[in-house]
Structure formats: structure tokens, C-alpha cells
Coordinates of C-alpha atoms and ligand atoms in Angstrom, one line a residue:
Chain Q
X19 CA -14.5 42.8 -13.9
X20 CA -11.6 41.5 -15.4
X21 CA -11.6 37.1 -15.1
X22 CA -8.1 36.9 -14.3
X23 CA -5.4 40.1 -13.3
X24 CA -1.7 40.3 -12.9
X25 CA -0.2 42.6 -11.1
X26 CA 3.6 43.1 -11.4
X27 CA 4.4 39.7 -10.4
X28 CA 8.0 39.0 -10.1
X29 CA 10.5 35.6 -9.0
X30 CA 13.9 35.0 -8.6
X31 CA 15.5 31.8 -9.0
X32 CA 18.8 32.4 -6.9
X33 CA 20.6 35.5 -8.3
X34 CA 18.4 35.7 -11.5
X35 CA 15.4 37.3 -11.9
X36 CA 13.1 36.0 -14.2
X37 CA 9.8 37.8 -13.9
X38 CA 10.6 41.5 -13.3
X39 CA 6.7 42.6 -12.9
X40 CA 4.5 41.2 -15.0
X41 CA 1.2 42.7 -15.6
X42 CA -2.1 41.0 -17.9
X43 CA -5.6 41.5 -17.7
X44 CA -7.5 39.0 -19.1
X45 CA -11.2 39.1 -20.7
X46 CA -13.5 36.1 -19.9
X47 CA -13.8 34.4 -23.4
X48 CA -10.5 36.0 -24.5
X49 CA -7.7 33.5 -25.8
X50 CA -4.2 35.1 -25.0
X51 CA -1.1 34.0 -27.0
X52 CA 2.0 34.1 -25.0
X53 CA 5.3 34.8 -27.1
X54 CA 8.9 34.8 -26.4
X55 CA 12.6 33.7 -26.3
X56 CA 13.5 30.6 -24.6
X57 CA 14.6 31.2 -20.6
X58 CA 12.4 34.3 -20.8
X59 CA 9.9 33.7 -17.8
X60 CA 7.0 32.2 -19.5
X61 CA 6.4 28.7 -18.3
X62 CA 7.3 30.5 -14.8
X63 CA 4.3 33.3 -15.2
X64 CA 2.1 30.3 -15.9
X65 CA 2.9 28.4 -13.0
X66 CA 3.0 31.5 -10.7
X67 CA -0.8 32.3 -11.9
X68 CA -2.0 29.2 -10.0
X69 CA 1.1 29.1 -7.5
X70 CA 2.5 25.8 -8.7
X71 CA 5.8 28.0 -8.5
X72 CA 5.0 30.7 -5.7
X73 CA 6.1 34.2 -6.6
X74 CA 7.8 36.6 -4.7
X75 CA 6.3 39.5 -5.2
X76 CA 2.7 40.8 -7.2
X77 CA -0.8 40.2 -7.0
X78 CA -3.2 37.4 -9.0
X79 CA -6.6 37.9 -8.9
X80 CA -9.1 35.6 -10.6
X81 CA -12.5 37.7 -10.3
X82 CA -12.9 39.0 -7.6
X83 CA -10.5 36.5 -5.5
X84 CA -6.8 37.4 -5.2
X85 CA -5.1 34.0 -5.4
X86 CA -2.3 35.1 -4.0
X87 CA -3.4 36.0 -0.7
X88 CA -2.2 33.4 2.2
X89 CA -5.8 33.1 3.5
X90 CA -7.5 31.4 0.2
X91 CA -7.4 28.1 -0.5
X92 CA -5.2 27.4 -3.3
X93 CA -6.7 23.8 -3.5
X94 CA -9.7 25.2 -4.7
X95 CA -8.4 28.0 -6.5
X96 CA -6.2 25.6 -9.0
X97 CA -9.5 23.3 -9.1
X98 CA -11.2 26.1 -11.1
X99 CA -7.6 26.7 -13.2
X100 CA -6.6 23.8 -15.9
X101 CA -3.2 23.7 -16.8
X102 CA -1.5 21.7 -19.9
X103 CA 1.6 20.6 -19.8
X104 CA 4.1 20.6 -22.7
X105 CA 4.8 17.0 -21.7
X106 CA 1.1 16.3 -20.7
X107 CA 2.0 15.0 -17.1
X108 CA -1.0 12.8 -17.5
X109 CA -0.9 10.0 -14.7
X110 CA 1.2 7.1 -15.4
X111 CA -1.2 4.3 -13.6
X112 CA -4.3 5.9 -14.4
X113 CA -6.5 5.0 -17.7
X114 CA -7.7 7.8 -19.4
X115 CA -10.7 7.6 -18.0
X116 CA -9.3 7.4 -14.7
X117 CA -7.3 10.5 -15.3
X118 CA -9.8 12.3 -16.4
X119 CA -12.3 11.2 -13.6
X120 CA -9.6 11.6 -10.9
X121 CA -10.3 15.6 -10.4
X122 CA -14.2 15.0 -10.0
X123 CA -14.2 12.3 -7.4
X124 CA -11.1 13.2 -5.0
X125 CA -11.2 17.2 -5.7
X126 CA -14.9 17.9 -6.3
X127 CA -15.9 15.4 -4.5
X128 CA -19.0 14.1 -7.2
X129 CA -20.5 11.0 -7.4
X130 CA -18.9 8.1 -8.7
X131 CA -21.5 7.5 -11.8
X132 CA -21.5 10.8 -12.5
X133 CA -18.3 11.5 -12.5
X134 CA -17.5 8.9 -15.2
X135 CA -20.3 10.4 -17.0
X136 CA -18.6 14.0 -17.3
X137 CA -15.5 12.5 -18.2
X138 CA -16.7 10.3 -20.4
X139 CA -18.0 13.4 -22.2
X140 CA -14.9 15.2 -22.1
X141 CA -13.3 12.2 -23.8
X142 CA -15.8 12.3 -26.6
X143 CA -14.9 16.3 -26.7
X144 CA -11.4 15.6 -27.6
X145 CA -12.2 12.4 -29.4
X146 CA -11.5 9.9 -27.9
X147 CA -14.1 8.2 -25.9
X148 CA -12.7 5.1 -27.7
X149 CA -9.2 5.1 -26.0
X150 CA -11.1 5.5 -22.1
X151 CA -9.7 2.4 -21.4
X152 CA -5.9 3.1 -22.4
X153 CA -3.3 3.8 -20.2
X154 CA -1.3 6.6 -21.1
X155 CA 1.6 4.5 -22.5
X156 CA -0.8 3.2 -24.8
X157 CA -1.2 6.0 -26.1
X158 CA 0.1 8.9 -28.9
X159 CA 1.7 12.0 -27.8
X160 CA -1.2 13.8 -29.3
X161 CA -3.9 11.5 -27.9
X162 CA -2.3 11.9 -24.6
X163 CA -2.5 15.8 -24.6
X164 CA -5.9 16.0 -25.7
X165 CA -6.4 13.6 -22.5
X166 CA -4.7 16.3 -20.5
X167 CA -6.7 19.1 -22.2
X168 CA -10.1 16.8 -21.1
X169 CA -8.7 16.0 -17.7
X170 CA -8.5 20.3 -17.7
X171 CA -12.2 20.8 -19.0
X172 CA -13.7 18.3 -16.5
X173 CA -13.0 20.2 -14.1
X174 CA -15.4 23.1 -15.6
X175 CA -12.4 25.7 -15.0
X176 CA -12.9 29.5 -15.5
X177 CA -9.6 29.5 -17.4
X178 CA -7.1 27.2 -18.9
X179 CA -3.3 27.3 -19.0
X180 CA -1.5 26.2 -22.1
X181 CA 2.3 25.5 -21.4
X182 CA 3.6 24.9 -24.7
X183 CA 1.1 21.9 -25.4
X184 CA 2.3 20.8 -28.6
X185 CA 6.2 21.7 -28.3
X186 CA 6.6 18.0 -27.1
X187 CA 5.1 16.6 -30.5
X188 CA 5.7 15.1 -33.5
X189 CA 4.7 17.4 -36.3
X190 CA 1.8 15.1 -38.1
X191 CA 0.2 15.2 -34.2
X192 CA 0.4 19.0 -33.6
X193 CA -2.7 18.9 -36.1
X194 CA -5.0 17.3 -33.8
X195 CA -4.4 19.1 -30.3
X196 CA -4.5 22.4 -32.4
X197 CA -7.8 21.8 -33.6
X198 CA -9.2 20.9 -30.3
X199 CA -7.6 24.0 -28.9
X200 CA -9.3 25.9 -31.9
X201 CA -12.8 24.8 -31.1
X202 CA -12.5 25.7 -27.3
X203 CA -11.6 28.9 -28.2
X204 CA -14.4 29.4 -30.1
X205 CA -17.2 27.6 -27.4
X206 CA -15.8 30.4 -25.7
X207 CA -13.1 29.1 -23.0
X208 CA -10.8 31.4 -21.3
X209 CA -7.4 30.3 -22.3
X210 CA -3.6 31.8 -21.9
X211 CA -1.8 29.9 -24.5
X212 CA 2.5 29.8 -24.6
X213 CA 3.2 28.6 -27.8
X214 CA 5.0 29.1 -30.9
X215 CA 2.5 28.0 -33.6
X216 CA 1.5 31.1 -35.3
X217 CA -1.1 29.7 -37.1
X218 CA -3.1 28.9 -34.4
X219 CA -2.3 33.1 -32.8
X220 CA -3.3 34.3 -35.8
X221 CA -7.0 32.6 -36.2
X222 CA -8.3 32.2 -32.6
X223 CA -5.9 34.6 -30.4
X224 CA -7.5 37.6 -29.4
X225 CA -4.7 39.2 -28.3
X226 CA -0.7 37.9 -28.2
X227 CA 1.8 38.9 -25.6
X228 CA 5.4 39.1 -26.3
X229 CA 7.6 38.3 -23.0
X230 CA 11.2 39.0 -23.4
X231 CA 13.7 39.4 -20.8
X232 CA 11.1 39.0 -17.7
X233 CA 8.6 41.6 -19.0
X234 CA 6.5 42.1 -21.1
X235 CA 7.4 44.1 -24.4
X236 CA 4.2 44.6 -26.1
X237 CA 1.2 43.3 -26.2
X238 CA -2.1 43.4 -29.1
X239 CA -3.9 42.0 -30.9
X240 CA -2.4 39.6 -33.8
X241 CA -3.2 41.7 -36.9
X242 CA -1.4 45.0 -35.0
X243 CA 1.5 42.5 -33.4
X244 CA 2.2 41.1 -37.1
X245 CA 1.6 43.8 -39.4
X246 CA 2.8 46.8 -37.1
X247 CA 4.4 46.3 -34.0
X248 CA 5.5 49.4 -32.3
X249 CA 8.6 47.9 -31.1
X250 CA 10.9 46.7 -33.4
X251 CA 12.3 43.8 -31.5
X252 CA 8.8 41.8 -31.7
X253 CA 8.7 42.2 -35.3
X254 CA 12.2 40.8 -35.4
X255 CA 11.0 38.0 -33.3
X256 CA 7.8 37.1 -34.9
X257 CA 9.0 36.9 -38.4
X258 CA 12.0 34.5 -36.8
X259 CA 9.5 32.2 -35.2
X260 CA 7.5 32.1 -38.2
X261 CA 10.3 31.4 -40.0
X262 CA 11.5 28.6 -37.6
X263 CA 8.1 27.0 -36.8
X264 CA 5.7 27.8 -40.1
X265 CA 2.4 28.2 -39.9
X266 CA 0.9 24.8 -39.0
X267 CA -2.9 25.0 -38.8
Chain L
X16 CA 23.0 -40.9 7.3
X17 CA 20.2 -44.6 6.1
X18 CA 16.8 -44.9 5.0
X19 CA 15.6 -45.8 8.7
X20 CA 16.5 -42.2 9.8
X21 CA 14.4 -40.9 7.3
X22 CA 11.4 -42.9 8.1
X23 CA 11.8 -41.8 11.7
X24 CA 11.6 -38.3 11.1
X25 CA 8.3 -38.6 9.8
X26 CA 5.9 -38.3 13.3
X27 CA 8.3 -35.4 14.3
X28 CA 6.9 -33.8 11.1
X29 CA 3.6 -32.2 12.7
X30 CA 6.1 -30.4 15.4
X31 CA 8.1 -29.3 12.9
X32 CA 5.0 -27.8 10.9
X33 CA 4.0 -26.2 14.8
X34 CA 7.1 -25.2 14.7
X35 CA 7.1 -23.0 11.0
X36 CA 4.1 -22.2 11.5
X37 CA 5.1 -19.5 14.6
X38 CA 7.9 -18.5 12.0
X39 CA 4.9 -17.9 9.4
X40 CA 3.6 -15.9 12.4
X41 CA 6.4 -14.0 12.5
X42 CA 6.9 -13.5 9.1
X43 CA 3.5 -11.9 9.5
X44 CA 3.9 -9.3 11.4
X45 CA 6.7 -8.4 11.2
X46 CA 6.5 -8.0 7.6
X47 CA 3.4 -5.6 8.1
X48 CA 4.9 -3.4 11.0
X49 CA 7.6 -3.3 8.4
X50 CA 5.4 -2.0 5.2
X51 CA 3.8 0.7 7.7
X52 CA 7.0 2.0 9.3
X53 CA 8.6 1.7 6.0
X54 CA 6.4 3.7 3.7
X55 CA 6.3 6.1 6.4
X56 CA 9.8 6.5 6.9
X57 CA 10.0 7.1 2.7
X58 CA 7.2 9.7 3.0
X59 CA 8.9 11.4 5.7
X60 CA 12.6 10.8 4.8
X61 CA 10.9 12.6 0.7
X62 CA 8.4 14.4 1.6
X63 CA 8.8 15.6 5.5
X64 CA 10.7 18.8 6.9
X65 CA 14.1 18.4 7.2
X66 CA 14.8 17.9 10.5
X67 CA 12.0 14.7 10.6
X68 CA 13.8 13.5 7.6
X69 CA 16.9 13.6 9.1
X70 CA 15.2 11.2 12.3
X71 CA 14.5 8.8 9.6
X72 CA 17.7 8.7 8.0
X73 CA 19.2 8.2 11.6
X74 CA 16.3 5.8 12.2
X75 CA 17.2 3.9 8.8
X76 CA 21.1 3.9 9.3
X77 CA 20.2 2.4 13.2
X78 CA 18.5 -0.5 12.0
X79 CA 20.2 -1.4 9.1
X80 CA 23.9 -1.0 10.8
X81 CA 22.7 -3.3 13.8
X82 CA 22.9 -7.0 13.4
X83 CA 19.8 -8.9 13.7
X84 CA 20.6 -10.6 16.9
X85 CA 22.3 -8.2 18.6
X86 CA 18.7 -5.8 18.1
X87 CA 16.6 -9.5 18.9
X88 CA 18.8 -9.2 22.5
X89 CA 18.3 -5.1 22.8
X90 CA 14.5 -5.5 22.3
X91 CA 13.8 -8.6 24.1
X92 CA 16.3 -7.7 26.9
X93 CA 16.7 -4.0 27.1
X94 CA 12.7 -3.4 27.1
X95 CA 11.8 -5.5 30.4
X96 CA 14.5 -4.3 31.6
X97 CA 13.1 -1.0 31.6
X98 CA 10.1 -2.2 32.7
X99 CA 8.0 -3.2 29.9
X100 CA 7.8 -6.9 30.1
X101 CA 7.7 -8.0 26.3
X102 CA 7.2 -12.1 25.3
X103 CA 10.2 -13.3 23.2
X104 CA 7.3 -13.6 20.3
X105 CA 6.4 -10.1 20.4
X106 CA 9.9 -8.4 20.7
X107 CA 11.1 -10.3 18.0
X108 CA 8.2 -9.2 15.6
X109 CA 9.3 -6.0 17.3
X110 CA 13.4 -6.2 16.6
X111 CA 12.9 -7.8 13.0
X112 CA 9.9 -5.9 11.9
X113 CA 11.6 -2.3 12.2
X114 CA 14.7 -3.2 11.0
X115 CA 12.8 -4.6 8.2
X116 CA 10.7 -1.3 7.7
X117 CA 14.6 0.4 7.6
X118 CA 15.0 -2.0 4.4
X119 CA 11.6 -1.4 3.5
X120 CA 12.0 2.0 3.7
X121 CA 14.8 2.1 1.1
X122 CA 12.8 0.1 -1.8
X123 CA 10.1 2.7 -1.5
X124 CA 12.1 6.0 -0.9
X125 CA 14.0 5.0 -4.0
X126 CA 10.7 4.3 -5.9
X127 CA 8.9 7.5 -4.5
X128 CA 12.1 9.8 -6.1
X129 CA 11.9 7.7 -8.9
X130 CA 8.8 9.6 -10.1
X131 CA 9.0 12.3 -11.7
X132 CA 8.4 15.9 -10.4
X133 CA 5.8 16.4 -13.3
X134 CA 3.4 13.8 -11.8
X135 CA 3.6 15.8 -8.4
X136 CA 2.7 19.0 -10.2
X137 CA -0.1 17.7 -12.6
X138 CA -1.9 15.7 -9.3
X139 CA -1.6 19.7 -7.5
X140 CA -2.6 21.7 -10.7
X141 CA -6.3 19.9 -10.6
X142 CA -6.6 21.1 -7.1
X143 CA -5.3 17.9 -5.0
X144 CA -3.6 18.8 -1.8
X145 CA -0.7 17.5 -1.0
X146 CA -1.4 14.4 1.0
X147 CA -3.9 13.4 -1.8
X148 CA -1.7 13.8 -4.6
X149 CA 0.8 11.2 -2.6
X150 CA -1.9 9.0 -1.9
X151 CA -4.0 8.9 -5.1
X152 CA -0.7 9.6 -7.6
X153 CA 2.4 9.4 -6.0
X154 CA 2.2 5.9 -3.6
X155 CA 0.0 4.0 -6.5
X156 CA 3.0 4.6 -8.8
X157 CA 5.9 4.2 -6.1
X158 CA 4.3 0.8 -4.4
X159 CA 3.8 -0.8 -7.4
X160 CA 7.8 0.0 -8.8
X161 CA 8.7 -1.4 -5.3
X162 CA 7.4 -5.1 -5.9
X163 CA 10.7 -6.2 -7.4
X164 CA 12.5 -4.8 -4.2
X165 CA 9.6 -6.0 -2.4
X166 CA 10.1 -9.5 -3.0
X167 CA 13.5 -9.9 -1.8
X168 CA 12.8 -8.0 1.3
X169 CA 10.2 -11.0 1.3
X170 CA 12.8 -13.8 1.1
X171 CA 15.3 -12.2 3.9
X172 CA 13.1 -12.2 6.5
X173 CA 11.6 -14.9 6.2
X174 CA 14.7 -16.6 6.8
X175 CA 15.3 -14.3 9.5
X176 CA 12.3 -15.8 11.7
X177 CA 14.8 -18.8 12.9
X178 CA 16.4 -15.7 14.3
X179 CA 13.9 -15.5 17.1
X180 CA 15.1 -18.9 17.9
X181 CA 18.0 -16.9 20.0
X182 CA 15.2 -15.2 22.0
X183 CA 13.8 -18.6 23.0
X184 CA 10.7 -18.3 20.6
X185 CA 9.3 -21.7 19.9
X186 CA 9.8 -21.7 16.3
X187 CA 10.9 -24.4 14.3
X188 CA 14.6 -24.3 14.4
X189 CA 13.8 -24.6 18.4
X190 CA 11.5 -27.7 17.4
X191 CA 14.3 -28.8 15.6
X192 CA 16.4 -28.5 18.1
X193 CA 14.4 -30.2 21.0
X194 CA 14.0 -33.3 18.5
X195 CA 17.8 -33.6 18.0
X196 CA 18.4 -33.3 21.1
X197 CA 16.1 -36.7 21.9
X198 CA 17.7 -38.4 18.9
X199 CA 21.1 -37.2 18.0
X200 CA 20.9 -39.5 14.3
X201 CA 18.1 -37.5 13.1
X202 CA 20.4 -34.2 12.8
X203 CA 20.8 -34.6 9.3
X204 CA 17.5 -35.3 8.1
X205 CA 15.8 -32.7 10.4
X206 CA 17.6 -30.3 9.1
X207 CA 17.0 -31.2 5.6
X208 CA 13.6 -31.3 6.5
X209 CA 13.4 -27.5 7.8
X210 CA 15.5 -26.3 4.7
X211 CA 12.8 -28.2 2.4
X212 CA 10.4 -26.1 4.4
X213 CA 11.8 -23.0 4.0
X214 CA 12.6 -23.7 0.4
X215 CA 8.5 -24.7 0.0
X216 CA 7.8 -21.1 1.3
X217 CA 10.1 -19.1 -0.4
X218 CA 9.1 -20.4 -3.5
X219 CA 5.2 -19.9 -2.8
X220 CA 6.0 -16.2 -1.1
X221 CA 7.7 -15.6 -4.8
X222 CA 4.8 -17.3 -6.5
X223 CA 2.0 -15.0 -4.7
X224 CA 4.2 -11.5 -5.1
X225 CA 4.4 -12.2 -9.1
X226 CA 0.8 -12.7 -9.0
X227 CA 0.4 -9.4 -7.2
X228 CA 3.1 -7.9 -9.5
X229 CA 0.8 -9.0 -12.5
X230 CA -1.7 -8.2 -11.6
X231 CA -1.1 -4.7 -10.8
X232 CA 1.2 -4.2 -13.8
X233 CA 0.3 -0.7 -15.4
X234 CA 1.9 0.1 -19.1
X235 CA 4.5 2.3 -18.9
X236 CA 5.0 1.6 -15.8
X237 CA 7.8 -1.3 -14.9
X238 CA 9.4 -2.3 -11.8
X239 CA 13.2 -2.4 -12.1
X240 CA 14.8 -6.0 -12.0
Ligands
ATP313 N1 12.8 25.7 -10.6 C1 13.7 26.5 -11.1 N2 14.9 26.7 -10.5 C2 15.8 27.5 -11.0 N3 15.7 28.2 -12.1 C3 14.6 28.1 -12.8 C4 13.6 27.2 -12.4 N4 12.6 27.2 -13.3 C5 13.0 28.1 -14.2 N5 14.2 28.6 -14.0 C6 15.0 29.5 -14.8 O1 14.1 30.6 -15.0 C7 14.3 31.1 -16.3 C8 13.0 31.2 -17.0 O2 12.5 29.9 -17.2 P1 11.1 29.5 -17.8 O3 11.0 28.1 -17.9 O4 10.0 30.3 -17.2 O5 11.3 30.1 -19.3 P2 10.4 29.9 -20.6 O6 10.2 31.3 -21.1 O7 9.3 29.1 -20.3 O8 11.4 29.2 -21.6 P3 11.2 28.0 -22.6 O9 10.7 28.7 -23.9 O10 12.5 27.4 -22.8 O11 10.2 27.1 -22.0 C9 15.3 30.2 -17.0 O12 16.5 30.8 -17.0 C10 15.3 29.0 -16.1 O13 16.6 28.4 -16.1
MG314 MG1 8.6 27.1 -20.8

């Protein structure tokens, strides 16, 4: 069974409609790549997949669980889905260790000591067991996001959403949150990943989507989406992005 | 106004200190009723269903449009009269302390919206209902940006409590008054006395509240003066 399935999933905002029925399977262990123009529905899919933004119409299904059934608990649902901001969201009063711990004690409900245990671990993942004590202000756009990305993974989720987690950097600090992206991806985390940084779709996504429009256009895997896309408009749009955005990583 | 006044005044002192110390009870409560009733009107008047938010904006435009003594006479009066028999202390903890949570109830609605939307979505994304994510992300955040507003609040009513005086609560502008009233020279320096007193409190109110305020101070995270 499929970890995670979409099923035509659409949302309106007022007149327009920005998802016009989405589908995507995805693989446990597969890393997805997310493409497309801006306005095109993509931080919107993201956030309908764990019903931050509630969609109108469509199915989610994370195993065997449809998440977008009234009856299941989306509490617990989102607790086993990360999510990464573009602008990290990390908690503004909260050390990092505080942020990261936060999920474990009030959500899973574990033990204080071992709570800062596990986080203290995911810190050290990312690299930065030595900034625990920081708030976030203290702290560099890229060290904040690979708080967020630890503040995700302490939660032990079955899949993790990238919205656009490096858009919001400065270019010497997209380095650092790529490469901690890169290893999870290769330890095997289940990750849908909007960005723009081709480098990182080319070596670790199995698979990239390109959304235009509300829909998806094609999908494949990266060698078939770069050298031979069967519609021309993502071949257009890939060699502009890769133009715009190199190939950092 | 001579020096003999002054040394005259000083066994009326210990009333006087009776006297601000019921206006330190006050202060008390109805500061306290006013933090509940405040925060809760915020929550409600932010986070509620319409129509409950619209009863707290009425309930917030009441109290704030009403002067203090006129709302000191409704309370004290208007309760007993419909048979709930209330002591002048307790309605005017009563009358001050909501209309205080009204005030209240603007710092903290202006601090809760003053957070932004991403906060709310990250606390929900790791799986926090929505009366957790207010209480572990949202409040923490809002409270603390509310101190500065806080501490004026603070200030006001504490020179409200001779308020209560109008209600025939023995506070110490009463005390003052009973004095004065036994010895007519003493006006002056009585009066001096009780503005000294207040001045005393103000200042060590102010003095505790920028403890607090430093001590909670998060990076990145400033009240607005
Ligand atoms: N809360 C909202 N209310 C109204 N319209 C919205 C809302 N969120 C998104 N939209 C609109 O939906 C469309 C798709 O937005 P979305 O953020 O999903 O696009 P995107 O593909 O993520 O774009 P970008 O690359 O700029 O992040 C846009 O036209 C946007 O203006
Ligand atoms: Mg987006």
C-alpha cells in the first residue's frame, strides 16, 4: 500500500480555483520534488495534505487512514506529518530545545527527561546540539530551519512536508539545510519537497512533479523530466528555473 | 500651612496606612478579576465564533464608555437592589475590576493579533489542538508583549481604588477624610501625605512589573513602548 494518496483534491479561494484535482501516490522512502510557477497551487496541496488549509473536494489517505474523513482525528494525523516552512515558523519564545521538545511533551505526551533526550538528538542530527539553548532570534536563517526540520523528525513522522525550505535564505545558508535534507533522504525518510533547487531534484528526488495551472502536468522521475519530458511546457520550465536558480548543491 | 501641622499628622499615619492598605486590597482584586475577564474576552473577541465575539466587543465598549463612578453606583446600588446584597468592598472590586478587564482586554487582544498567523499554523502542524496551541504558543508570546500595556493598566487603577471612596469603602481617602474632618488645618498635609503614598506605590508597582518584564524577556521578542 501506497504511504500517502491523493485523490483529485481541489480548493477554491473565492472565485479562483487553485487545485483543480490533484492526484499523487507516494512510495514510503520515496523523496518527491514538487515543481511549478508561482500562484500555481503548491504550498496549497501541501497544506491541504495535512488539512492546515481544508479542501473542498478529494480524498488524502496516509496508509490505510483517509485523513480527510470528519471522523479521524487530525490532531493525531498532523502529529505523524512534519511540515517545514519556507519561513521556518519556529516559536518565537521557545529555545531550540524547547521547540523541538514542545511536540513530545504536549502532543505525545512523553516524559519530560526523555523528551529532552530525543530532541537533544535531533539537534545533534541537524548540528546543532550546541545552539539548544538559543532562541530563535539568536539564531541564522539556516540554523533556524534545520531547527524546524529537527522539531519535524522528533516527532518520528511517516512523512515530511517541505514548503519551499530554503526560498527564505541567503544563498551561502541554502548549503547547510540542503545537505541535511540530502542525508534524510538517503536514511530513508518519506519526504514531498516544493522547491526550486535543482540540484538537490536531481541527486536525491526519486521522482519530480510539475504543477502548473492547479494540476498536475507531468510527473517522472528526474532523468526522464530533464532529458525528455513528454510535454513541452515542463521542459520550457525546467531549463528557466535552472537558469534562474543554478544548480546549488 | 507650619511645621506644627506636619508634626501632627504624624499619629494619624497608621490610619492612613489602614486606610491604603484596603485600597492595596482593592487593587488586588480587582486587578486579578481583571487579567481573567480580560484575557478571556481577547480569546473570545480573536479566537471565538462571531456572535460570542460580538458580546465581548459589546461587553468591552460597555465598560469602557461608562465612567467609573457612575458603574461604582450601578453595581453597588443596582445589585441589592435586585436582591443580591453586595458590601461596598466587594462591588467595587466588582465595578473596577471588569471595567478594568475591558482595558485589559484591549492590551491583550492587540497583542494576540499581533502574532503572526505562521506561529498558529506551525503550533497545529505538530499536532497541537487548538486550545493548546493558544495556551503553549500563542498566550506565552501575547502576555509577555502585553507587559508594557500592562503596566499602565497597573497605574490607573490603582489610582482608581480612592474611587470606592464614593461607595463608602473605608479606604484611605475616607481615612483622610474622617481626620480632616476632626482637624480642619491638617487638610494640606494629609493630603500630601496620601499623594506620597500613592506616589510610593506607583513607583514600586512599576519597579516589580520591569522586574517581571525582565525577566521574561525572550529575544526577538519585544514589547512595544
Ligand atoms: N488563504 C488564501 N486566501 C486566498 N487566496 C489564497 C490563499 N492562499 C493561497 N491563495 C491563492 O491561491 C493561489 C495558489 O497559492 P499557493 O500559495 O498555493 O501557490 P504556490 O504554488 O505555492 O506559489 P509560490 O511559488 O508563490 O509559493 C494563489 O493565487 C494565491 O493567491
Ligand atoms: Mg508556495
Amino acid at each position: 500500500m501506497a504511504l500517502l494518496r491523493v485523490e483529485n483534491l481541489h480548493k477554491r479561494y473565492g472565485h479562483e480555483e487553485v487545485l483543480k484535482g490533484v492526484t499523487l501516490t507516494q512510495e514510503a522512502g520515496e523523496t518527491k520534488v514538487v515543481i511549478g510557477p508561482s500562484g500555481t497551487g503548491k504550498s496549497t496541496l501541501l497544506r491541504c495534505i495535512n488539512r492546515l488549509t481544508e479542501p473542498d473536494q478529494g480524498q488524502v489517505w496516509l496508509e490505510d487512514l483517509e485523513i480527510t474523513s470528519r471522523r479521524s482525528d487530525i490532531n493525531q494525523i498532523r502529529a505523524k506529518i512534519g511540515f517545514v516552512f519556507q519561513d521556518f515558523n519556529l516559536f518565537t519564545h521557545l529555545t531550540a530545545l524547547d521547540n523541538v521538545r514542545l511536540g513530545l511533551t504536549k502532543v505525545r505526551r512523553m516524559p519530560r527527561a526523555a523528551a529532552t533526550d530525543r530532541a537533544m538528538a535531533e539537534l545533534d542530527r541537524v548540528g546543532l546540539a550546541a545552539k539548544a539553548g538559543a532562541y530563535p532570534a539568536q539564531l541564522s536563517g539556516g540554523q533556524q530551519q534545520r531547527v524546524s526540520i529537527a522539531r519535524a523528525l522528533a516527532m518520528d513522522p511517516k512523512l515530511i512536508l517541505f514548503d519551499e525550505p530554503t526560498s527564505a535564505l541567503d544563498p551561502e545558508l541554502i548549503g547547510e539545510v540542503l545537505s541535511v535534507m540530502i542525508q534524510l533522504a538517503r536514511d530513508g525518510m518519506t519526504m514531498i519537497v516544493v522547491t526550486h533547487e535543482m540540484g538537490f531534484a536531481r541527486s536525491v528526488a526519486d521522482e519530480i512533479v510539475f504543477m502548473e495551472g492547479g494540476v498536475v502536468v507531468e510527473q517522472g522521475p528526474p532523468e526522464q523530466m530533464f532529458r525528455s519530458p513528454q510535454i513541452p511546457r515542463t521542459g520550457e520550465f525546467l531549463r528557466k528555473i535552472s537558469e534562474l536558480y543554478g544548480e546549488s548543491s | 500651612m507650619n511645621l506644627s501641622a506636619w508634626t501632627e499628622i504624624a499619629p494619624h499615619i497608621p490610619v492612613l496606612l489602614r486606610g491604603i492598605l484596603v485600597n492595596i486590597e482593592l487593587l488586588l482584586g480587582l486587578i486579578s478579576l481583571g487579567l481573567g475577564v480580560g484575557v478571556v474576552t481577547a480569546l473570545v473577541e480573536v479566537y471565538g465564533p462571531r456572535p460570542l465575539g460580538w458580546a465581548a466587543g459589546a461587553y468591552t465598549w460597555f465598560f469602557r464608555g461608562v465612567p467609573e463612578i457612575v458603574l461604582l453606583f450601578l453595581f453597588y446600588f443596582g445589585l441589592s437592589q435586585f436582591g443580591v446584597p453586595v458590601s461596598a468592598f466587594f462591588a467595587a472590586v466588582l465595578a473596577l475590576g471588569l471595567r478594568s478587564s475591558a482595558y485589559q482586554a484591549q492590551i491583550f487582544r492587540g497583542a494576540l493579533q499581533s502574532i503572526p498567523h505562521g506561529q498558529m499554523m506551525a503550533a497545529r502542524a505538530l499536532g497541537l489542538g487548538r486550545v493548546k496551541a493558544i495556551a503553549y504558543v500563542i498566550l506565552p508570546q501575547a502576555l509577555r508583549l502585553s507587559l508594557a500595556g500592562w503596566s499602565n493598566e497597573f497605574s490607573s487603577v490603582l489610582k482608581d481604588t480612592t474611587l470606592a471612596w464614593g461607595i463608602g469603602v473605608v479606604e484611605v481617602m475616607r481615612q483622610a477624610s474622617y481626620i480632616r474632618a476632626r482637624n480642619f488645618t491638617l487638610t494640606l498635609p494629609i493630603y500630601i501625605t496620601v499623594a506620597l503614598m500613592f506616589l510610593v506605590l506607583t513607583y514600586v508597582g512599576n519597579v516589580a512589573i520591569g522586574l517581571a518584564e525582565r525577566r521574561l524577556r525572550v529575544p526577538g521578542l519585544e514589547g512595544r513602548r
